[in-house]
Amino acid sequence: MQFQNPLLAVSDLERSKQFYREVLGLHVILDFGANVTLTGGICLQTKESWSGFLEGAKLTFGGRVSELYFEEDDFDGFLRKLETLPQIELVHPAKEHPWGQRAVRFYDPDHHIIEVGEAMKSVCLRFLAEGMTVKEAAKRMDVPVEYVNDCIRS
């Protein structure tokens, strides 16, 4: 068995496609009408068709029990972009996790949570640029020294 794709039911497919294109730079690679696949493998399904698959089950958006996770090399640039998008509703502003990675969480149009985190390689390189040694960066990030060395090499 092989996992294929995550699927999100959405209330307005066109609005959701525009959101994922404008905010995250994703594009439709397959379009089946009531279902589309975006770059990265995320599938969007109309709530009507999804409810039909579930024998008319009532759908509830905004459960806050999952998220779609993305990493961004230019995290500060992404935050500046978010500030220009009035439709963005934050779950929380950008914050730094204990291991040093910065992240922001916000909602898509149907209140699915999207997280965009600073790429871990970028975290590593940021710590080194701030003057940490390889060992200090590894300790701060709670990763092996070899991981930090791999980030430097790549």
mmCIF file of C-alpha atoms in Angstrom:
data_model
loop_
_atom_site.group_PDB
_atom_site.id
_atom_site.type_symbol
_atom_site.label_atom_id
_atom_site.label_comp_id
_atom_site.label_asym_id
_atom_site.label_seq_id
_atom_site.Cartn_x
_atom_site.Cartn_y
_atom_site.Cartn_z
ATOM 1 C CA MET A 1 0.000 0.000 0.000
ATOM 2 C CA GLN A 2 1.160 3.537 -0.751
ATOM 3 C CA PHE A 3 -0.209 6.814 0.594
ATOM 4 C CA GLN A 4 -1.331 9.090 -2.240
ATOM 5 C CA ASN A 5 -2.728 12.482 -1.261
ATOM 6 C CA PRO A 6 -4.390 14.497 1.504
ATOM 7 C CA LEU A 7 -7.860 15.782 0.586
ATOM 8 C CA LEU A 8 -9.670 18.851 1.874
ATOM 9 C CA ALA A 9 -13.385 19.379 1.400
ATOM 10 C CA VAL A 10 -14.036 23.003 0.448
ATOM 11 C CA SER A 11 -17.172 25.120 0.246
ATOM 12 C CA ASP A 12 -16.117 27.082 -2.861
ATOM 13 C CA LEU A 13 -13.654 25.293 -5.132
ATOM 14 C CA GLU A 14 -12.786 28.358 -7.238
ATOM 15 C CA ARG A 15 -12.146 30.513 -4.173
ATOM 16 C CA SER A 16 -9.952 27.785 -2.666
ATOM 17 C CA LYS A 17 -7.961 27.314 -5.878
ATOM 18 C CA GLN A 18 -7.336 31.069 -5.982
ATOM 19 C CA PHE A 19 -6.284 31.100 -2.306
ATOM 20 C CA TYR A 20 -3.787 28.260 -2.683
ATOM 21 C CA ARG A 21 -2.400 29.811 -5.873
ATOM 22 C CA GLU A 22 -2.100 33.361 -4.499
ATOM 23 C CA VAL A 23 -0.906 32.596 -0.976
ATOM 24 C CA LEU A 24 1.165 29.428 -1.378
ATOM 25 C CA GLY A 25 2.025 29.434 -5.079
ATOM 26 C CA LEU A 26 0.314 26.097 -5.782
ATOM 27 C CA HIS A 27 -1.238 25.313 -9.154
ATOM 28 C CA VAL A 28 -3.866 22.880 -10.425
ATOM 29 C CA ILE A 29 -2.180 19.907 -12.070
ATOM 30 C CA LEU A 30 -5.284 17.702 -12.429
ATOM 31 C CA ASP A 31 -8.872 18.918 -12.683
ATOM 32 C CA PHE A 32 -11.737 16.441 -12.401
ATOM 33 C CA GLY A 33 -14.481 19.016 -11.957
ATOM 34 C CA ALA A 34 -15.525 18.465 -8.346
ATOM 35 C CA ASN A 35 -11.966 17.482 -7.393
ATOM 36 C CA VAL A 36 -8.631 19.055 -8.262
ATOM 37 C CA THR A 37 -5.068 18.106 -7.417
ATOM 38 C CA LEU A 38 -2.624 20.905 -6.693
ATOM 39 C CA THR A 39 1.142 20.898 -6.966
ATOM 40 C CA GLY A 40 2.493 19.236 -3.857
ATOM 41 C CA GLY A 41 -0.278 16.635 -4.004
ATOM 42 C CA ILE A 42 -3.036 18.417 -2.074
ATOM 43 C CA CYS A 43 -6.515 17.565 -3.361
ATOM 44 C CA LEU A 44 -9.503 19.864 -3.019
ATOM 45 C CA GLN A 45 -12.991 18.336 -3.222
ATOM 46 C CA THR A 46 -16.311 20.194 -3.314
ATOM 47 C CA LYS A 47 -18.188 19.797 -0.059
ATOM 48 C CA GLU A 48 -21.283 18.627 -1.952
ATOM 49 C CA SER A 49 -19.492 15.749 -3.654
ATOM 50 C CA TRP A 50 -17.577 14.847 -0.492
ATOM 51 C CA SER A 51 -20.790 14.779 1.543
ATOM 52 C CA GLY A 52 -22.284 12.520 -1.129
ATOM 53 C CA PHE A 53 -19.398 10.067 -0.750
ATOM 54 C CA LEU A 54 -20.166 10.004 2.971
ATOM 55 C CA GLU A 55 -23.864 9.277 2.364
ATOM 56 C CA GLY A 56 -25.002 12.834 3.056
ATOM 57 C CA ALA A 57 -23.065 13.298 6.281
ATOM 58 C CA LYS A 58 -23.028 16.822 7.702
ATOM 59 C CA LEU A 59 -19.648 18.483 7.244
ATOM 60 C CA THR A 60 -18.116 20.775 9.842
ATOM 61 C CA PHE A 61 -15.285 23.159 8.991
ATOM 62 C CA GLY A 62 -12.765 24.679 11.381
ATOM 63 C CA GLY A 63 -12.165 21.752 13.726
ATOM 64 C CA ARG A 64 -8.558 22.810 14.440
ATOM 65 C CA VAL A 65 -7.387 19.199 14.686
ATOM 66 C CA SER A 66 -5.036 19.122 11.705
ATOM 67 C CA GLU A 67 -3.017 21.325 9.395
ATOM 68 C CA LEU A 68 -1.234 21.421 6.080
ATOM 69 C CA TYR A 69 2.453 22.080 6.708
ATOM 70 C CA PHE A 70 4.780 23.957 4.357
ATOM 71 C CA GLU A 71 8.373 25.119 4.718
ATOM 72 C CA GLU A 72 9.733 28.343 3.253
ATOM 73 C CA ASP A 73 13.392 29.256 2.714
ATOM 74 C CA ASP A 74 12.634 33.010 2.727
ATOM 75 C CA PHE A 75 10.438 33.096 5.813
ATOM 76 C CA ASP A 76 10.725 36.856 6.342
ATOM 77 C CA GLY A 77 9.757 37.445 2.706
ATOM 78 C CA PHE A 78 6.748 35.177 3.119
ATOM 79 C CA LEU A 79 5.642 37.104 6.217
ATOM 80 C CA ARG A 80 5.879 40.359 4.246
ATOM 81 C CA LYS A 81 3.721 38.784 1.527
ATOM 82 C CA LEU A 82 1.099 37.678 4.089
ATOM 83 C CA GLU A 83 0.867 41.256 5.375
ATOM 84 C CA THR A 84 -0.265 42.372 1.903
ATOM 85 C CA LEU A 85 -3.104 39.830 1.736
ATOM 86 C CA PRO A 86 -6.172 41.197 3.528
ATOM 87 C CA GLN A 87 -8.038 37.869 3.342
ATOM 88 C CA ILE A 88 -5.542 36.153 5.647
ATOM 89 C CA GLU A 89 -6.932 35.265 9.070
ATOM 90 C CA LEU A 90 -4.145 34.258 11.422
ATOM 91 C CA VAL A 91 -4.385 31.415 13.902
ATOM 92 C CA HIS A 92 -1.398 33.118 15.534
ATOM 93 C CA PRO A 93 1.305 35.539 14.383
ATOM 94 C CA ALA A 94 4.779 34.273 13.576
ATOM 95 C CA LYS A 95 6.473 32.746 16.587
ATOM 96 C CA GLU A 96 9.671 30.884 17.299
ATOM 97 C CA HIS A 97 9.423 27.300 18.534
ATOM 98 C CA PRO A 98 11.808 26.000 21.241
ATOM 99 C CA TRP A 99 14.054 24.380 18.580
ATOM 100 C CA GLY A 100 14.440 27.749 16.830
ATOM 101 C CA GLN A 101 12.168 27.286 13.833
ATOM 102 C CA ARG A 102 9.852 30.223 13.190
ATOM 103 C CA ALA A 103 6.310 29.480 12.019
ATOM 104 C CA VAL A 104 3.033 31.183 11.287
ATOM 105 C CA ARG A 105 -0.368 29.532 11.144
ATOM 106 C CA PHE A 106 -3.407 30.865 9.333
ATOM 107 C CA TYR A 107 -6.707 29.662 7.931
ATOM 108 C CA ASP A 108 -7.667 28.875 4.377
ATOM 109 C CA PRO A 109 -11.132 30.039 3.248
ATOM 110 C CA ASP A 110 -12.812 27.041 4.960
ATOM 111 C CA HIS A 111 -10.823 27.338 8.190
ATOM 112 C CA HIS A 112 -8.394 24.516 7.476
ATOM 113 C CA ILE A 113 -5.172 25.434 9.253
ATOM 114 C CA ILE A 114 -2.108 26.161 7.142
ATOM 115 C CA GLU A 115 1.311 26.291 8.761
ATOM 116 C CA VAL A 116 4.284 27.826 7.018
ATOM 117 C CA GLY A 117 7.506 27.212 8.861
ATOM 118 C CA GLU A 118 10.990 28.454 8.232
ATOM 119 C CA ALA A 119 12.883 25.722 6.396
ATOM 120 C CA MET A 120 15.021 23.827 8.889
ATOM 121 C CA LYS A 121 18.137 24.362 6.788
ATOM 122 C CA SER A 122 17.439 28.103 6.959
ATOM 123 C CA VAL A 123 17.106 27.885 10.755
ATOM 124 C CA CYS A 124 20.474 26.184 10.927
ATOM 125 C CA LEU A 125 22.170 28.710 8.658
ATOM 126 C CA ARG A 126 20.565 31.599 10.578
ATOM 127 C CA PHE A 127 21.996 30.316 13.853
ATOM 128 C CA LEU A 128 25.449 29.921 12.335
ATOM 129 C CA ALA A 129 25.256 33.437 10.832
ATOM 130 C CA GLU A 130 24.362 34.751 14.297
ATOM 131 C CA GLY A 131 27.660 33.327 15.562
ATOM 132 C CA MET A 132 26.702 29.934 16.983
ATOM 133 C CA THR A 133 29.147 27.096 16.544
ATOM 134 C CA VAL A 134 28.057 23.898 14.831
ATOM 135 C CA LYS A 135 27.722 22.201 18.230
ATOM 136 C CA GLU A 136 25.728 25.111 19.672
ATOM 137 C CA ALA A 137 23.365 25.156 16.695
ATOM 138 C CA ALA A 138 22.861 21.383 16.940
ATOM 139 C CA LYS A 139 22.085 21.652 20.650
ATOM 140 C CA ARG A 140 19.708 24.605 20.149
ATOM 141 C CA MET A 141 17.864 22.779 17.336
ATOM 142 C CA ASP A 142 17.958 19.426 19.145
ATOM 143 C CA VAL A 143 19.495 17.730 16.105
ATOM 144 C CA PRO A 144 22.716 15.768 15.602
ATOM 145 C CA VAL A 145 25.874 17.694 14.694
ATOM 146 C CA GLU A 146 25.895 15.777 11.405
ATOM 147 C CA TYR A 147 22.536 17.366 10.472
ATOM 148 C CA VAL A 148 24.060 20.839 10.889
ATOM 149 C CA ASN A 149 27.090 19.802 8.834
ATOM 150 C CA ASP A 150 24.765 18.470 6.117
ATOM 151 C CA CYS A 151 22.958 21.831 6.045
ATOM 152 C CA ILE A 152 26.267 23.612 5.614
ATOM 153 C CA ARG A 153 27.340 21.292 2.787
ATOM 154 C CA SER A 154 24.063 21.530 0.880
#
